[in-house]
Tab-separated table of C-alpha atoms in Angstrom:
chain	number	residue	atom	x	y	z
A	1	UNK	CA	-179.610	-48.667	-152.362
A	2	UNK	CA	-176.251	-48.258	-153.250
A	3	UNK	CA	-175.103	-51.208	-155.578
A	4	UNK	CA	-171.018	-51.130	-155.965
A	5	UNK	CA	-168.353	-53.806	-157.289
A	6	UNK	CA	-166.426	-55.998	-155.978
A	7	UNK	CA	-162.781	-56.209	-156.872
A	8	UNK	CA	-161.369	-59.597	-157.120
A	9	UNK	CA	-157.469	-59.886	-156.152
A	10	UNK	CA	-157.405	-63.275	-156.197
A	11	UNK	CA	-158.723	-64.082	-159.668
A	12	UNK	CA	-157.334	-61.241	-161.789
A	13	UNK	CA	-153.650	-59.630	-162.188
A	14	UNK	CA	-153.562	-56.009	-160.817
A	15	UNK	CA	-153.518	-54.493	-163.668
A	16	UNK	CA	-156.441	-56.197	-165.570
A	17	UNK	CA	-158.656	-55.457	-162.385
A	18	UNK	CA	-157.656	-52.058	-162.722
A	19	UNK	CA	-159.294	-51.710	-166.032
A	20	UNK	CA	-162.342	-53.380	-164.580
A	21	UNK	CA	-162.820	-50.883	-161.840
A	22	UNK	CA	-163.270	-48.167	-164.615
A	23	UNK	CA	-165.103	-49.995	-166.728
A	24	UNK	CA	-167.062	-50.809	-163.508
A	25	UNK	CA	-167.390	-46.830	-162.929
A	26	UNK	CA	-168.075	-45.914	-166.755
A	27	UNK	CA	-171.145	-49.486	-166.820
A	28	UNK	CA	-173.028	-46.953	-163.753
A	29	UNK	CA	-171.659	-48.753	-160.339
A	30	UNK	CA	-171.877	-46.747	-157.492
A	31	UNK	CA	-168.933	-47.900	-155.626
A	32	UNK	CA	-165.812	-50.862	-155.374
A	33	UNK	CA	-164.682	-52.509	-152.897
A	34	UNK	CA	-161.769	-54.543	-152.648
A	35	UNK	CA	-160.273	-57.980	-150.720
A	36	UNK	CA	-157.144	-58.271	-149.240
A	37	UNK	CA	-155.227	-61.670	-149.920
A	38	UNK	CA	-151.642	-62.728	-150.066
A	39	UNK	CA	-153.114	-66.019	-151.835
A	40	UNK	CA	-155.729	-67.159	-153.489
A	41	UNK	CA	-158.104	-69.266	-152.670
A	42	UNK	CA	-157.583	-71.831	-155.340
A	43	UNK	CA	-154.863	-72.367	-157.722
A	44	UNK	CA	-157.445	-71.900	-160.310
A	45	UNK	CA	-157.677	-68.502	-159.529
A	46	UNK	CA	-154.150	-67.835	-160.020
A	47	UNK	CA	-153.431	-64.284	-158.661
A	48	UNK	CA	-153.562	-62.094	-155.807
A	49	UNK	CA	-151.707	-58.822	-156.362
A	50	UNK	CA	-150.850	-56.428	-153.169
A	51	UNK	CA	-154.033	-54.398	-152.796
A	52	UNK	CA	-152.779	-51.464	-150.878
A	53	UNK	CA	-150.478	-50.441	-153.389
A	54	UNK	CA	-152.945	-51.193	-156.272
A	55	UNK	CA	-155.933	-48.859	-153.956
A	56	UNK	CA	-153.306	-45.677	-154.854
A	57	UNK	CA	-153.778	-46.581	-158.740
A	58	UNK	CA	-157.334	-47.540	-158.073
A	59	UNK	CA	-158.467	-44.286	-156.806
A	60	UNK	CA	-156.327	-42.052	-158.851
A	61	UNK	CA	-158.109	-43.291	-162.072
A	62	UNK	CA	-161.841	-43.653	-161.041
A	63	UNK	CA	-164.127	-41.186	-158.683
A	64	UNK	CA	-165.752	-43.609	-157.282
A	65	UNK	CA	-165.551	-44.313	-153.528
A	66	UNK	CA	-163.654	-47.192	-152.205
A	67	UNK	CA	-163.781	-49.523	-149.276
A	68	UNK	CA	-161.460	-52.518	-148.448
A	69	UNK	CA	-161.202	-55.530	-146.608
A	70	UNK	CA	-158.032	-55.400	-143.520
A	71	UNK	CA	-156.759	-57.668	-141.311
A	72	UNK	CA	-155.254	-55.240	-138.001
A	73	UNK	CA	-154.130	-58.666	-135.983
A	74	UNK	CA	-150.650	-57.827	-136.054
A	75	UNK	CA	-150.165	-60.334	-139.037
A	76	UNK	CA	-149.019	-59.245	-142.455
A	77	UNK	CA	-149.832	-55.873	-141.342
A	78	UNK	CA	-149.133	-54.327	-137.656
A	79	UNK	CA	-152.008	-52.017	-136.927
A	80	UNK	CA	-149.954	-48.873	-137.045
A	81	UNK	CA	-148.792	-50.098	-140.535
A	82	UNK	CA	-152.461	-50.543	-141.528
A	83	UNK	CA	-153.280	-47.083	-140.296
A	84	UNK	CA	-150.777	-45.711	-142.179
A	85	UNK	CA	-151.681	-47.051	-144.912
A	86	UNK	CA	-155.717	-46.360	-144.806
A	87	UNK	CA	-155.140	-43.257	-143.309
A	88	UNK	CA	-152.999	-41.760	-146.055
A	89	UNK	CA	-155.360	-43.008	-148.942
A	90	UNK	CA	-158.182	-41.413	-147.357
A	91	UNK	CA	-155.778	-37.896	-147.008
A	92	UNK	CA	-154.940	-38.173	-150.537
A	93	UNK	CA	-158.924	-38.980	-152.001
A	94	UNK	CA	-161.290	-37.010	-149.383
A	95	UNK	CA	-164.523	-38.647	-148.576
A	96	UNK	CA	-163.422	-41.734	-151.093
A	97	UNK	CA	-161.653	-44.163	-149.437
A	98	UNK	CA	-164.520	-44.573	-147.134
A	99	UNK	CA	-164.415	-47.952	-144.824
A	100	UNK	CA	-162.184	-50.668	-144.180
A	101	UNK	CA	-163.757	-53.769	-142.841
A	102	UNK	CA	-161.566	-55.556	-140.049
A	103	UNK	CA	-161.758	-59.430	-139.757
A	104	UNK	CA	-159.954	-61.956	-137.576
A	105	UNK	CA	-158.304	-62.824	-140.846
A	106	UNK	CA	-157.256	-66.613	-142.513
A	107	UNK	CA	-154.195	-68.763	-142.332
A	108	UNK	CA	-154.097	-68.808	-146.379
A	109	UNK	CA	-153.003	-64.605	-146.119
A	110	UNK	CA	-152.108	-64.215	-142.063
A	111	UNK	CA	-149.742	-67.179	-141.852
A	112	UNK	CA	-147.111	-66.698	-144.104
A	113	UNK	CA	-145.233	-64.292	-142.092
A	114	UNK	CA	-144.168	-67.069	-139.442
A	115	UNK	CA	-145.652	-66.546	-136.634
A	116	UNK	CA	-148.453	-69.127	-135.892
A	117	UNK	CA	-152.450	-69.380	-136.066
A	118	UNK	CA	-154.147	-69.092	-133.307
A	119	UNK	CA	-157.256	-70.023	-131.768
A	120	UNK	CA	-160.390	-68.297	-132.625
A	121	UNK	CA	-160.755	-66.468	-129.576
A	122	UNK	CA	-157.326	-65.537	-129.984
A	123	UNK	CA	-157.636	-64.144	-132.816
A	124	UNK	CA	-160.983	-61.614	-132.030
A	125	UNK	CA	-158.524	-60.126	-129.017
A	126	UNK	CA	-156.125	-59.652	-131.586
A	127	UNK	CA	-158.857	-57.958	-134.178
A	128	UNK	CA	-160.322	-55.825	-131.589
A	129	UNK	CA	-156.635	-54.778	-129.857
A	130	UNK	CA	-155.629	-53.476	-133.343
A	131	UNK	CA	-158.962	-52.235	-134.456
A	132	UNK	CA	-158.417	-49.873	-130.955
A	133	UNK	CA	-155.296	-48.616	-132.111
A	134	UNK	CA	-155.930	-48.333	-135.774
A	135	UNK	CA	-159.153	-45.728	-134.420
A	136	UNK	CA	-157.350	-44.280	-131.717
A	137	UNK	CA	-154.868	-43.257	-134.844
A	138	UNK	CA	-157.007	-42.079	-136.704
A	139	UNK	CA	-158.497	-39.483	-134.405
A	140	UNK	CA	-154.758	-38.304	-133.841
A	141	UNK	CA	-153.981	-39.994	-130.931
A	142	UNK	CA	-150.106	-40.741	-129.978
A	143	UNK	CA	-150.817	-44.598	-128.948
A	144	UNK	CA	-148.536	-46.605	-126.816
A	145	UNK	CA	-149.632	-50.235	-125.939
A	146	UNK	CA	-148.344	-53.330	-125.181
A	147	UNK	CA	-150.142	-56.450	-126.281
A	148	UNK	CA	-148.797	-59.996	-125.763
A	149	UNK	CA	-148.798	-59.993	-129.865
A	150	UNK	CA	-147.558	-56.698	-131.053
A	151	UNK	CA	-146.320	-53.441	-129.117
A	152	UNK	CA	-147.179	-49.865	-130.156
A	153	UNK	CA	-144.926	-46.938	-129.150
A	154	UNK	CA	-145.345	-43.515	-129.196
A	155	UNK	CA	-147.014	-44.056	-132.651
A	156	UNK	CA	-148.952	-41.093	-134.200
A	157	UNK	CA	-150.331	-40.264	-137.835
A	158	UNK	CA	-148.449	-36.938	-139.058
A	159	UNK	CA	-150.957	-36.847	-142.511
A	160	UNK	CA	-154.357	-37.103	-141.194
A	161	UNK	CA	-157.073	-36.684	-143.305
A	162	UNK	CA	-160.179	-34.816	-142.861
A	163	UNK	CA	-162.612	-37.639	-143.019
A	164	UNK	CA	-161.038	-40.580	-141.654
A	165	UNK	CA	-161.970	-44.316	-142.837
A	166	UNK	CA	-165.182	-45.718	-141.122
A	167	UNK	CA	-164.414	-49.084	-139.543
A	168	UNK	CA	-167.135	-51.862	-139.900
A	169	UNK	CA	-167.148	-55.387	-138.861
A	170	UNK	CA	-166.501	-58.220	-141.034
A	171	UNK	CA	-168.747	-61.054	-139.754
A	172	UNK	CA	-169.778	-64.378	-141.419
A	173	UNK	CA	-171.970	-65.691	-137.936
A	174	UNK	CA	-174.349	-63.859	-136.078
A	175	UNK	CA	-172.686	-64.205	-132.953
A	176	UNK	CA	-169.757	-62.587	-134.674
A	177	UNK	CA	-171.602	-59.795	-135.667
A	178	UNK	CA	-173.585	-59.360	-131.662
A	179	UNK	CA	-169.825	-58.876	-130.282
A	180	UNK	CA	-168.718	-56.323	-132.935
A	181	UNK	CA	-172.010	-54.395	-132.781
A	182	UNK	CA	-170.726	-52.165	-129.870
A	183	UNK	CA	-167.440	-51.014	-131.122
A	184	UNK	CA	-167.574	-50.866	-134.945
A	185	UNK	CA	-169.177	-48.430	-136.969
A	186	UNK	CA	-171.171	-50.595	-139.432
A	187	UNK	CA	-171.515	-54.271	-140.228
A	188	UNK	CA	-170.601	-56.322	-143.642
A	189	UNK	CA	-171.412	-59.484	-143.991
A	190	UNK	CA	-172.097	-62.316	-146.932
A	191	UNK	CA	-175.412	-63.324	-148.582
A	192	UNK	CA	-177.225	-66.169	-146.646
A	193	UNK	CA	-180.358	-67.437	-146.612
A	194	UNK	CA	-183.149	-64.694	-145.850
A	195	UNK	CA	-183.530	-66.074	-142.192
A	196	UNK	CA	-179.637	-66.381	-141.598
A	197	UNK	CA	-179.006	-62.930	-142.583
A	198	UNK	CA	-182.314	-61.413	-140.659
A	199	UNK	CA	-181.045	-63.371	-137.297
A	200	UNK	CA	-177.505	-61.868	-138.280
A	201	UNK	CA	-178.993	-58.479	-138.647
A	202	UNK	CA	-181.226	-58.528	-135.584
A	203	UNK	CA	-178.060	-59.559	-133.401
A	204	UNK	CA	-175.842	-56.560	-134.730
A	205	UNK	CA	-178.765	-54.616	-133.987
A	206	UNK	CA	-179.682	-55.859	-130.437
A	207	UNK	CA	-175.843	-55.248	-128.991
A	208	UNK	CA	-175.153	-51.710	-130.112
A	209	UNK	CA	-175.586	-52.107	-133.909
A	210	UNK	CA	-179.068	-49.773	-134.324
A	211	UNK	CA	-179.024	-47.530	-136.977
A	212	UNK	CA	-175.407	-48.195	-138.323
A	213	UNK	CA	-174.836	-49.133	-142.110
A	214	UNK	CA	-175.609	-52.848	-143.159
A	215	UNK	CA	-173.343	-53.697	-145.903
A	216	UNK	CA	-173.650	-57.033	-148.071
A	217	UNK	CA	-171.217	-58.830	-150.810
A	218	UNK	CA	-173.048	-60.801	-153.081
A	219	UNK	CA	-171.507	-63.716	-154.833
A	220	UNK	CA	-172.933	-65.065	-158.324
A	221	UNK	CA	-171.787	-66.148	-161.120
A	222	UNK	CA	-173.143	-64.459	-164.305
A	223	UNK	CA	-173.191	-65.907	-168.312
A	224	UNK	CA	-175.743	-66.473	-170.824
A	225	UNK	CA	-176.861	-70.049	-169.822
A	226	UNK	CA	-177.624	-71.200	-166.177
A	227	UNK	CA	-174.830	-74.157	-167.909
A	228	UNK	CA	-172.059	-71.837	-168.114
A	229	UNK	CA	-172.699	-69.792	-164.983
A	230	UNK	CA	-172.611	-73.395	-163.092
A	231	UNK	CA	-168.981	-74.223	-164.677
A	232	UNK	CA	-168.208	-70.848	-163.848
A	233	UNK	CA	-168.874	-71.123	-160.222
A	234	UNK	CA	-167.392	-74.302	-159.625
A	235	UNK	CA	-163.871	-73.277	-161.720
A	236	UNK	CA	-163.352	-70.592	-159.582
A	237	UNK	CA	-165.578	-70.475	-156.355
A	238	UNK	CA	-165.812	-73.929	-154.966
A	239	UNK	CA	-164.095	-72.479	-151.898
A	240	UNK	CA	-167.385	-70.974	-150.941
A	241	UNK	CA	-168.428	-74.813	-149.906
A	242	UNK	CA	-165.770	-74.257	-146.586
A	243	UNK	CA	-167.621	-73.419	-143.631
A	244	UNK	CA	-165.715	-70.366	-141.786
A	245	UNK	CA	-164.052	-72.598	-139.501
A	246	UNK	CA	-162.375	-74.449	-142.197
A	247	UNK	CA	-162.272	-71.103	-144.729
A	248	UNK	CA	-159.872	-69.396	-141.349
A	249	UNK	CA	-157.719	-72.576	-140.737
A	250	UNK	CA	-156.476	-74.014	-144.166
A	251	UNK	CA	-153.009	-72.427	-145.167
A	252	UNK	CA	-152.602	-73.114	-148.749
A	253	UNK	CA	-154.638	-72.786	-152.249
A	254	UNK	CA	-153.873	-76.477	-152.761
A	255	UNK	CA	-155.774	-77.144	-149.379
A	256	UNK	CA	-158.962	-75.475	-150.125
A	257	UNK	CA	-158.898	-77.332	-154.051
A	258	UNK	CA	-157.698	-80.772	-151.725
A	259	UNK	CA	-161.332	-79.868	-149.797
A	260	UNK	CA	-163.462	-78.909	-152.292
A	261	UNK	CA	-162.721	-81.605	-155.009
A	262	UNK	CA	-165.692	-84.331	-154.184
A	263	UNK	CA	-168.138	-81.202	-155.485
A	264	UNK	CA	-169.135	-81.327	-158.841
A	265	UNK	CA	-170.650	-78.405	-161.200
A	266	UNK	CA	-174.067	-79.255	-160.073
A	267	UNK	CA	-173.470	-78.729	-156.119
A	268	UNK	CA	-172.662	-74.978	-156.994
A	269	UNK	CA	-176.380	-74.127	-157.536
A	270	UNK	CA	-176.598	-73.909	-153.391
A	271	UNK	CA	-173.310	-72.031	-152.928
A	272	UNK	CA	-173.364	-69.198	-155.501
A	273	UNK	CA	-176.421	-67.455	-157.274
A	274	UNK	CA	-176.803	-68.285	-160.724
A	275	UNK	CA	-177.441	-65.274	-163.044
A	276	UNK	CA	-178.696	-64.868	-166.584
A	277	UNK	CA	-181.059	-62.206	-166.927
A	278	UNK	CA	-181.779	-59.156	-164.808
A	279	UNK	CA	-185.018	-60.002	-163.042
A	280	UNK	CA	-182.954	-62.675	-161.169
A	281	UNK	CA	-180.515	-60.229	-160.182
A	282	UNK	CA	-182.966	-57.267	-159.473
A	283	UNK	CA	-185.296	-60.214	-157.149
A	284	UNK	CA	-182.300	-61.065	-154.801
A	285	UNK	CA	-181.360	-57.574	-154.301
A	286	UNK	CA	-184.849	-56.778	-153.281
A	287	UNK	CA	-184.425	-59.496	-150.627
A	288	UNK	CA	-181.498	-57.666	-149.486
A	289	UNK	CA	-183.204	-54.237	-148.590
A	290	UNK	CA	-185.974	-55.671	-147.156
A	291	UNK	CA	-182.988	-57.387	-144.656
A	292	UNK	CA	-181.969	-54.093	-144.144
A	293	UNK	CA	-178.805	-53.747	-146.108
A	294	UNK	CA	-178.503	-50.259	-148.424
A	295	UNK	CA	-175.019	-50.796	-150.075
A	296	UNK	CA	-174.742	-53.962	-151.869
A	297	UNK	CA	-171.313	-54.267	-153.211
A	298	UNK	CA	-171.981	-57.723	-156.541
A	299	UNK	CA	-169.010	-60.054	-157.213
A	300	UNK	CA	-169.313	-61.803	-160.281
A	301	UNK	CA	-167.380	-65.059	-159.918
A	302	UNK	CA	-166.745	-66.259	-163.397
A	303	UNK	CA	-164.122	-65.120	-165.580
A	304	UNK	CA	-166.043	-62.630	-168.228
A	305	UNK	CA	-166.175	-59.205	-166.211
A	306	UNK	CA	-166.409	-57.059	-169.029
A	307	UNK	CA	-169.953	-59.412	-169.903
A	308	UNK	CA	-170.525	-58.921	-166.549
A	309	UNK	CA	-170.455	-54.878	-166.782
A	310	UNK	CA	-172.041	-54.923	-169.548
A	311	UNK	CA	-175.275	-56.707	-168.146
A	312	UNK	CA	-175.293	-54.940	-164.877
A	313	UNK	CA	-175.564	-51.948	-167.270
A	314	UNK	CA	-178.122	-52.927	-169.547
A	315	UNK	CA	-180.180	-55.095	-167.047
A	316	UNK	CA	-179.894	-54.003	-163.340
A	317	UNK	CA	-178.355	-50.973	-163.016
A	318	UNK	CA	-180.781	-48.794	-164.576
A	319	UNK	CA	-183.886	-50.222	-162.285
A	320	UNK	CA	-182.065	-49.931	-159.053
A	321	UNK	CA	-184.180	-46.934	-156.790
């Protein structure tokens, strides 16, 4: 099992998550992985730095291997853009920048640039359109298409790297993950309950999903009293109450704090795990593999990373087989 870090954009300023991504590598994680937001979700969180730019800095001052969240809908960033972009990081750090995981993307990041939200099914055609041509350039294709939402023209990569980025599937609902199975190369996905993420699994796996990597991001909050790890969570996280319908529609950080401010500290205990010791940590991640999922990347919610690091080191790390 391969247990990795999640970088936070929206909570921390480029440069302090920058210093937690080595610290990160130095506490014994195995990989990062990154999200890619415009906004955050809550103006509690307060930051969301450009995380293409900060990947270059990233990988230039860690050896660990990277993967990243990307939206290829023709949004913020036009698939050839987004090719561009992956495609020279992955020239540049061979065999490191590993995956990018494509999504249909959220109004808080996708809308700014002017041009609408769309429907759900909308938006898949527009994922899977510009997942085609962000593949087709990375195997060195010259792509020309024309899609009622963005045009391609005689677009080609001139720096390809050896090993180009895998690209999985993003997918929050099973039936999500059944239509990507077929045409991605591996699935991530969120920690549910056990049965949620087995029927989520078993989808993946019965369209065309068999025997590609099953990749998880766990949410908790850590501190050193179930107390503090509650406040935590419900400072910055109450967003995970949306349900992905509303988590994909609402446009601004003020409109997920507008939806999430009935919820008090105590309602966090069934949205994000509560950690204090390692044998809490070490039980869930058990759970985990026996869904099937071998790279676990752990997003610590609350404010203290360096804690954080420092118990993953002391307390989890070092039993993980």
């Amino acid at each position: 099992m391969l247990i990795g870090y999640h970088a936070s954009h929206e909570q921390f300023s480029p440069s302090e998550l920058l210093n937690f991504v080595q610290a990160a590598e130095r506490a014994g994680f195995g990989a990062i992985m990154t999200s890619d937001h415009i906004a955050p979700w809550s103006e509690q969180q307060g930051n969301s730095g450009n995380n293409w730019a900060w990947l270059g800095a990233a990988l230039a001052t860690t050896s660990l291997p990277f993967g990243s969240l990307a939206i290829p809908g023709g949004w913020r960033y036009h698939p050839a853009l987004l090719a561009h972009l992956a495609g020279t990081l992955a020239q540049m750090y061979p065999n490191r920048f590993r995956w990018i995981a494509v999504g249909s993307g959220e109004a808080l990041n996708e809308s700014v640039v002017g041009s609408g939200w769309p429907e759900k099914a909308e938006r898949d055609a527009r994922l899977r359109a510009g997942a085609d041509v962000v593949r087709d350039l990375f195997r060195g294709e010259t792509v020309t298409v024309r899609h009622p939402w963005f045009a391609v023209e005689e677009a080609k990569l001139w720096s390809l790297p050896a090993r180009p980025p895998e690209i999985f599937g993003a997918a929050l609902t099973a039936k999500t993950a059944g239509w990507m199975a077929g045409w991605v190369d591996g699935l991530i996905t969120v920690r549910k309950s056990k049965e949620s993420m087995q029927e989520l699994v078993g989808r993946f796996e019965d369209n065309g999903g068999r025997g590609k990597p099953l990749v998880l991001q766990l949410q908790v909050s850590w501190a050193a009293s179930k107390e503090e790890a509650r406040l935590a969570a419900w400072q910055q996280w109450r967003s995970a109450a949306a349900p992905p319908t509303v988590l994909a529609d609402l446009k601004r950080p003020k409109d997920f704090d507008e939806f999430t401010k009935i919820l008090i500290p105590a309602d966090m205990d069934e949205l994000i795990v509560l950690v204090t010791v390692g044998s809490e940590l070490l039980e869930i991640l058990d759970e985990l593999a026996s869904c099937g999922f071998e790279e676990i990347y752990v997003h610590n919610v609350s404010r203290d990373q360096y804690g954080f690091l420092r118990f993953m080191a002391q307390e989890v790390l070092p039993h993980i087989k």
